[in-house]
Coordinates of C-alpha atoms and ligand atoms in Angstrom, one line a residue:
M20 CA 140.1 1.6 124.3
E21 CA 138.9 1.3 120.7
K22 CA 135.3 2.0 119.8
L23 CA 133.1 0.1 117.4
R24 CA 132.1 2.5 114.7
I25 CA 128.7 1.9 113.2
A26 CA 127.2 3.6 110.2
I27 CA 123.4 4.3 110.3
Q28 CA 121.2 6.1 107.8
K29 CA 121.1 9.8 108.7
S30 CA 117.4 10.2 108.0
G31 CA 114.9 7.9 106.2
R32 CA 113.2 4.6 106.6
L33 CA 116.0 2.8 108.4
S34 CA 117.1 5.6 110.9
E35 CA 114.5 5.5 113.6
K36 CA 114.3 1.7 113.9
S37 CA 118.0 1.3 113.8
L38 CA 118.5 3.8 116.6
N39 CA 115.7 2.2 118.5
L40 CA 117.4 -1.2 118.2
L41 CA 120.5 0.2 119.7
K42 CA 118.5 1.8 122.5
E43 CA 116.8 -1.6 123.3
A44 CA 120.3 -3.2 123.3
G45 CA 121.1 -0.8 126.1
I46 CA 123.1 1.7 124.0
S47 CA 122.0 5.3 124.6
L48 CA 123.1 8.1 122.3
N49 CA 123.0 11.8 122.9
N50 CA 121.9 12.7 119.4
G51 CA 119.1 15.2 120.2
S52 CA 120.4 17.5 117.5
R53 CA 121.1 14.9 114.9
K54 CA 124.8 15.4 114.4
L55 CA 127.1 13.7 111.9
R56 CA 128.5 11.6 114.7
S57 CA 127.6 10.6 118.2
V58 CA 129.3 8.6 120.9
A59 CA 127.4 6.1 123.1
Q60 CA 127.4 6.3 126.8
S61 CA 127.3 2.8 128.1
F62 CA 129.1 0.8 125.3
P63 CA 132.3 1.6 123.4
L64 CA 130.5 2.6 120.3
E65 CA 130.4 5.6 117.9
V66 CA 127.6 6.2 115.4
I67 CA 128.3 7.9 112.0
Y68 CA 125.2 9.1 110.2
L69 CA 125.3 8.7 106.4
R70 CA 123.1 8.3 103.4
D71 CA 122.2 4.7 103.0
D72 CA 123.7 4.5 99.5
D73 CA 127.1 5.3 101.0
I74 CA 127.1 2.9 103.9
P75 CA 128.4 -0.3 102.1
Q76 CA 131.4 1.5 100.6
Y77 CA 132.3 3.2 103.9
V78 CA 132.2 -0.2 105.6
E79 CA 134.3 -1.7 102.9
D80 CA 136.9 1.1 103.3
G81 CA 136.9 0.7 107.1
V82 CA 135.7 4.3 107.8
A83 CA 132.9 2.5 109.7
H84 CA 133.5 -1.0 111.1
I85 CA 129.9 -2.1 110.6
G86 CA 126.7 -0.6 109.2
I87 CA 122.9 -1.1 109.0
V88 CA 121.5 -1.0 105.5
G89 CA 118.7 -2.4 103.5
E90 CA 119.7 -5.7 101.9
N91 CA 118.8 -4.0 98.5
E92 CA 121.6 -1.5 99.0
Y93 CA 124.0 -4.3 100.1
A94 CA 123.2 -6.2 96.9
E95 CA 123.2 -3.2 94.6
K96 CA 126.6 -1.8 95.8
A97 CA 128.2 -5.3 95.7
C98 CA 130.9 -4.1 98.1
E99 CA 133.4 -6.4 99.8
V100 CA 131.6 -6.5 103.1
D101 CA 130.0 -9.4 105.0
L102 CA 126.3 -9.7 105.9
V103 CA 126.6 -10.6 109.6
H104 CA 123.0 -10.4 110.8
R105 CA 119.4 -9.9 109.5
L106 CA 117.3 -7.5 111.5
G107 CA 113.7 -8.2 110.3
Y108 CA 112.6 -4.6 109.9
S109 CA 112.2 -2.3 106.9
R110 CA 111.0 -5.3 104.9
C111 CA 110.2 -4.6 101.2
R112 CA 110.7 -6.2 97.8
L113 CA 112.2 -5.2 94.6
S114 CA 109.9 -5.8 91.7
I115 CA 109.3 -5.1 88.0
A116 CA 106.1 -3.2 87.3
I117 CA 104.4 -2.2 84.0
P118 CA 101.4 0.0 83.1
K119 CA 98.3 -1.8 84.3
S120 CA 96.7 -1.6 80.9
E121 CA 99.5 -3.7 79.3
G122 CA 99.3 -7.5 79.1
Y123 CA 102.1 -9.6 80.6
G124 CA 103.0 -13.2 79.5
G125 CA 106.3 -13.6 81.3
L126 CA 109.9 -12.3 81.4
E127 CA 110.4 -12.6 77.6
D128 CA 107.9 -9.8 77.2
L129 CA 110.5 -7.5 78.6
N130 CA 112.9 -8.1 75.6
G131 CA 113.6 -4.8 73.9
K132 CA 111.8 -2.8 76.6
R133 CA 113.2 0.2 78.5
I134 CA 113.2 -0.4 82.3
A135 CA 113.8 2.6 84.6
T136 CA 115.4 1.8 88.0
S137 CA 117.7 3.0 90.8
Y138 CA 119.0 -0.5 91.1
P139 CA 120.8 -1.2 87.8
V140 CA 123.2 -3.8 89.2
I141 CA 120.5 -6.1 90.7
L142 CA 118.4 -5.7 87.6
E143 CA 121.1 -6.3 85.0
N144 CA 122.3 -9.4 86.8
Y145 CA 118.8 -10.7 86.9
L146 CA 118.0 -10.0 83.3
A147 CA 121.4 -11.5 82.2
E148 CA 120.7 -14.7 84.3
H149 CA 117.3 -15.1 82.6
G150 CA 118.5 -14.2 79.0
V151 CA 116.4 -11.1 78.7
R152 CA 117.8 -8.2 76.7
A153 CA 116.2 -4.9 77.9
D154 CA 117.5 -1.3 78.0
V155 CA 118.1 -0.4 81.6
H156 CA 117.6 3.3 82.3
V157 CA 119.1 4.6 85.6
L158 CA 117.1 7.2 87.6
S159 CA 118.0 8.3 91.1
G160 CA 114.4 8.9 92.2
S161 CA 110.7 9.1 91.2
V162 CA 111.2 6.0 89.2
E163 CA 107.4 5.2 89.3
L164 CA 106.7 8.3 87.1
A165 CA 108.9 7.1 84.2
P166 CA 106.3 5.1 82.3
S167 CA 103.7 7.9 82.5
I168 CA 106.1 10.6 81.2
G169 CA 107.2 8.3 78.4
I170 CA 110.8 7.6 79.3
A171 CA 110.3 3.9 80.1
D172 CA 108.0 0.9 79.4
A173 CA 108.5 -0.6 82.8
I174 CA 110.1 0.1 86.2
F175 CA 112.1 -1.9 88.7
D176 CA 111.8 -0.5 92.2
I177 CA 111.1 -1.0 95.9
V178 CA 107.6 -2.1 96.7
S179 CA 106.1 -2.6 100.1
S180 CA 102.3 -2.2 100.2
G181 CA 102.0 -1.6 96.4
S182 CA 100.0 1.6 96.8
T183 CA 102.6 3.8 95.1
L184 CA 102.4 1.5 92.1
I185 CA 98.6 1.6 92.0
S186 CA 98.4 5.3 92.3
N187 CA 100.8 5.6 89.3
G188 CA 98.7 3.2 87.2
L189 CA 101.2 0.4 87.4
K190 CA 101.0 -3.3 88.3
E191 CA 103.7 -5.6 89.8
V192 CA 104.6 -8.4 87.4
E193 CA 107.9 -9.9 88.8
V194 CA 109.3 -10.0 92.4
I195 CA 113.1 -10.1 92.0
M196 CA 114.3 -9.9 95.5
K197 CA 113.1 -9.6 99.1
S198 CA 114.9 -7.2 101.4
E199 CA 115.1 -6.4 105.1
A200 CA 117.5 -4.3 107.2
V201 CA 120.8 -6.1 107.7
V202 CA 124.1 -5.6 109.6
V203 CA 127.1 -5.5 107.3
A204 CA 130.7 -5.7 108.5
N205 CA 134.2 -4.9 107.3
R206 CA 136.1 -8.0 106.4
N207 CA 139.3 -7.1 108.3
L208 CA 138.3 -6.2 111.8
N209 CA 141.0 -6.6 114.5
T210 CA 140.4 -8.8 117.5
E211 CA 139.3 -6.1 119.8
I212 CA 136.7 -4.7 117.4
S213 CA 135.5 -8.2 116.5
K214 CA 134.9 -8.9 120.2
L215 CA 132.8 -5.7 120.4
L216 CA 130.9 -6.7 117.4
D217 CA 130.1 -10.1 119.0
D218 CA 129.0 -8.4 122.1
L219 CA 126.7 -6.1 120.1
L220 CA 125.3 -9.0 118.1
F221 CA 124.6 -10.9 121.2
R222 CA 122.5 -8.0 122.5
I223 CA 120.8 -7.6 119.2
R224 CA 119.8 -11.2 119.2
S225 CA 118.3 -10.9 122.7
V226 CA 116.3 -7.9 121.6
L227 CA 115.0 -9.6 118.4
A228 CA 114.2 -12.8 120.3
A229 CA 112.3 -10.9 122.9
S230 CA 110.2 -9.0 120.3
N231 CA 109.5 -12.3 118.5
N232 CA 108.3 -14.1 121.7
K233 CA 105.7 -13.6 124.4
Y234 CA 105.4 -14.9 127.9
I235 CA 102.3 -16.9 128.5
L236 CA 100.5 -17.9 131.7
L237 CA 97.4 -20.0 131.9
N238 CA 95.4 -22.3 134.1
A239 CA 95.2 -25.9 132.8
P240 CA 92.9 -28.8 133.8
N241 CA 95.3 -31.5 135.0
K242 CA 93.6 -34.1 132.7
N243 CA 95.0 -32.2 129.6
L244 CA 98.3 -31.1 131.2
E245 CA 100.5 -33.3 129.0
K246 CA 98.9 -32.1 125.8
I247 CA 99.1 -28.5 126.9
I248 CA 102.8 -28.8 127.6
D249 CA 103.3 -30.3 124.2
V250 CA 101.7 -27.2 122.6
I251 CA 103.8 -24.7 124.6
P252 CA 107.2 -26.4 125.1
G253 CA 108.9 -23.0 126.0
M254 CA 112.7 -22.5 126.1
K255 CA 113.4 -25.7 128.0
S256 CA 110.1 -26.8 129.4
P257 CA 107.2 -25.0 130.9
T258 CA 106.9 -24.2 134.6
V259 CA 104.0 -26.1 136.1
M260 CA 102.6 -25.2 139.6
P261 CA 99.5 -26.6 141.3
L262 CA 96.6 -24.2 141.8
A263 CA 94.8 -24.1 145.1
E264 CA 91.8 -25.6 143.4
E265 CA 92.1 -29.4 143.0
G266 CA 92.6 -30.7 139.5
W267 CA 94.1 -27.5 138.0
S268 CA 97.7 -26.3 137.4
S269 CA 99.2 -22.9 136.5
V270 CA 101.5 -23.2 133.4
H271 CA 104.1 -20.6 132.4
S272 CA 105.9 -20.7 129.1
V273 CA 107.3 -18.7 126.1
L274 CA 105.4 -18.5 122.9
S275 CA 106.6 -17.5 119.4
E276 CA 104.8 -14.6 117.8
K277 CA 104.7 -16.6 114.5
T278 CA 102.4 -19.3 115.7
F279 CA 100.7 -17.3 118.3
W280 CA 97.0 -17.4 117.3
E281 CA 97.2 -21.0 116.2
V282 CA 98.6 -22.0 119.6
I283 CA 96.0 -20.0 121.5
D284 CA 93.2 -21.7 119.6
Q285 CA 94.7 -25.1 120.5
L286 CA 95.1 -24.2 124.2
K287 CA 91.4 -23.1 124.3
D288 CA 90.3 -26.4 122.8
L289 CA 92.3 -28.2 125.5
G290 CA 90.4 -26.3 128.2
A291 CA 93.0 -23.8 129.2
Q292 CA 91.5 -20.8 131.1
G293 CA 92.7 -17.4 132.3
I294 CA 95.3 -17.1 129.6
L295 CA 97.6 -14.1 130.0
V296 CA 100.1 -13.0 127.5
I297 CA 102.9 -10.6 128.5
P298 CA 105.6 -8.9 126.4
I299 CA 109.2 -10.0 127.1
E300 CA 111.7 -7.2 127.7
K301 CA 114.9 -9.2 126.8
M302 CA 115.4 -12.8 126.0
I303 CA 118.9 -14.2 126.5
V304 CA 119.5 -16.8 123.8
Ligands
LIG403 P1 119.0 8.2 101.7 O1 118.6 9.6 101.7 O2 119.7 7.8 103.0 O3 119.7 7.8 100.5 P2 116.7 6.7 100.6 O4 115.7 7.7 100.1 O5 117.6 6.1 99.6 O6 117.6 7.4 101.7 P3 114.7 5.4 102.2 O7 113.5 5.6 101.4 O8 114.8 6.1 103.5 O9 116.0 5.5 101.3 O10 114.8 3.8 102.4 C1 115.8 3.2 103.1 C2 115.7 1.7 103.0 O11 114.5 1.3 103.6 C3 115.6 1.2 101.5 O12 116.8 1.0 100.9 C4 114.8 -0.1 101.7 O13 115.7 -1.1 102.2 C5 113.9 0.2 102.9 N1 112.6 0.7 102.4 C6 112.3 1.5 101.4 N2 111.0 1.7 101.2 C7 110.4 1.0 102.1 C8 109.1 0.7 102.5 N3 108.1 1.3 101.8 N4 108.8 -0.1 103.5 C9 109.8 -0.7 104.1 N5 111.1 -0.6 103.8 C10 111.4 0.3 102.9
LIG404 MG1 119.5 6.2 99.4

């Protein structure tokens, strides 16, 4: 039987979360010693560990059938691969930053400037689209140092909290793209491998849905039951059971992480009591 070959970053900001995602999808790997390859026990899958820069090309070439990369690398390498799923972790943005003492009136201020970056393709496309002529200077690392050592006037780099920029005396002036971890796939997978990919994506969706939702139990006064049900509609509709105490019901439902606190406030206003919120292990969607 064929195995689905997945490329994962060998070590870095995507590695641990990606391996954890596979683990939560029920795929355990014996990679205690961090080899170059490992074979899964309970699913026909093999992991190849690579530098993230190399993953899009290896997937295009079919060395790996699929890979997990930052959307930034997917965009920069512009390989012939399909983005098949977003994963929601390793979120960051790619921004232009300039020394904080400089004024900034808009993109046109970048005309004639030198911009240091490890993402020349994304940057050049963006500048061309906006009619800006700047000199793009490619660096493979420590881009944030470029202005202070005098080799660039601005940088274009990954930003998450912004603290690296601040500690290098820079300020963010343009956000050019947002990025998160994504699954990319080779465009010519055979039927057997496509079926394995569908099975894996189904498991991944269940894991992601579970982490984005919570199970909620509460006691509701019957006079507000309808309104409470409207606030927590759940997957189909909530489970409602009478309490031993007259005039009260127990309501069970599923609640999205996104609107969590807002909904809790509404439930309290509607007289809900004894609210319990429980993590969901898997959610079959
Ligand atoms: P490699 O050695 O594999 O080439 P790298 O140094 O290029 O690794 P990392 O710093 O490990 O890459 O980042 C991997 C990916 O994680 C980035 O391409 C980006 O998508 C995302 N990322 C980078 N920095 C952050 C951050 N501060 N917060 C969240 N995600 C980030
Ligand atoms: Mg890299």
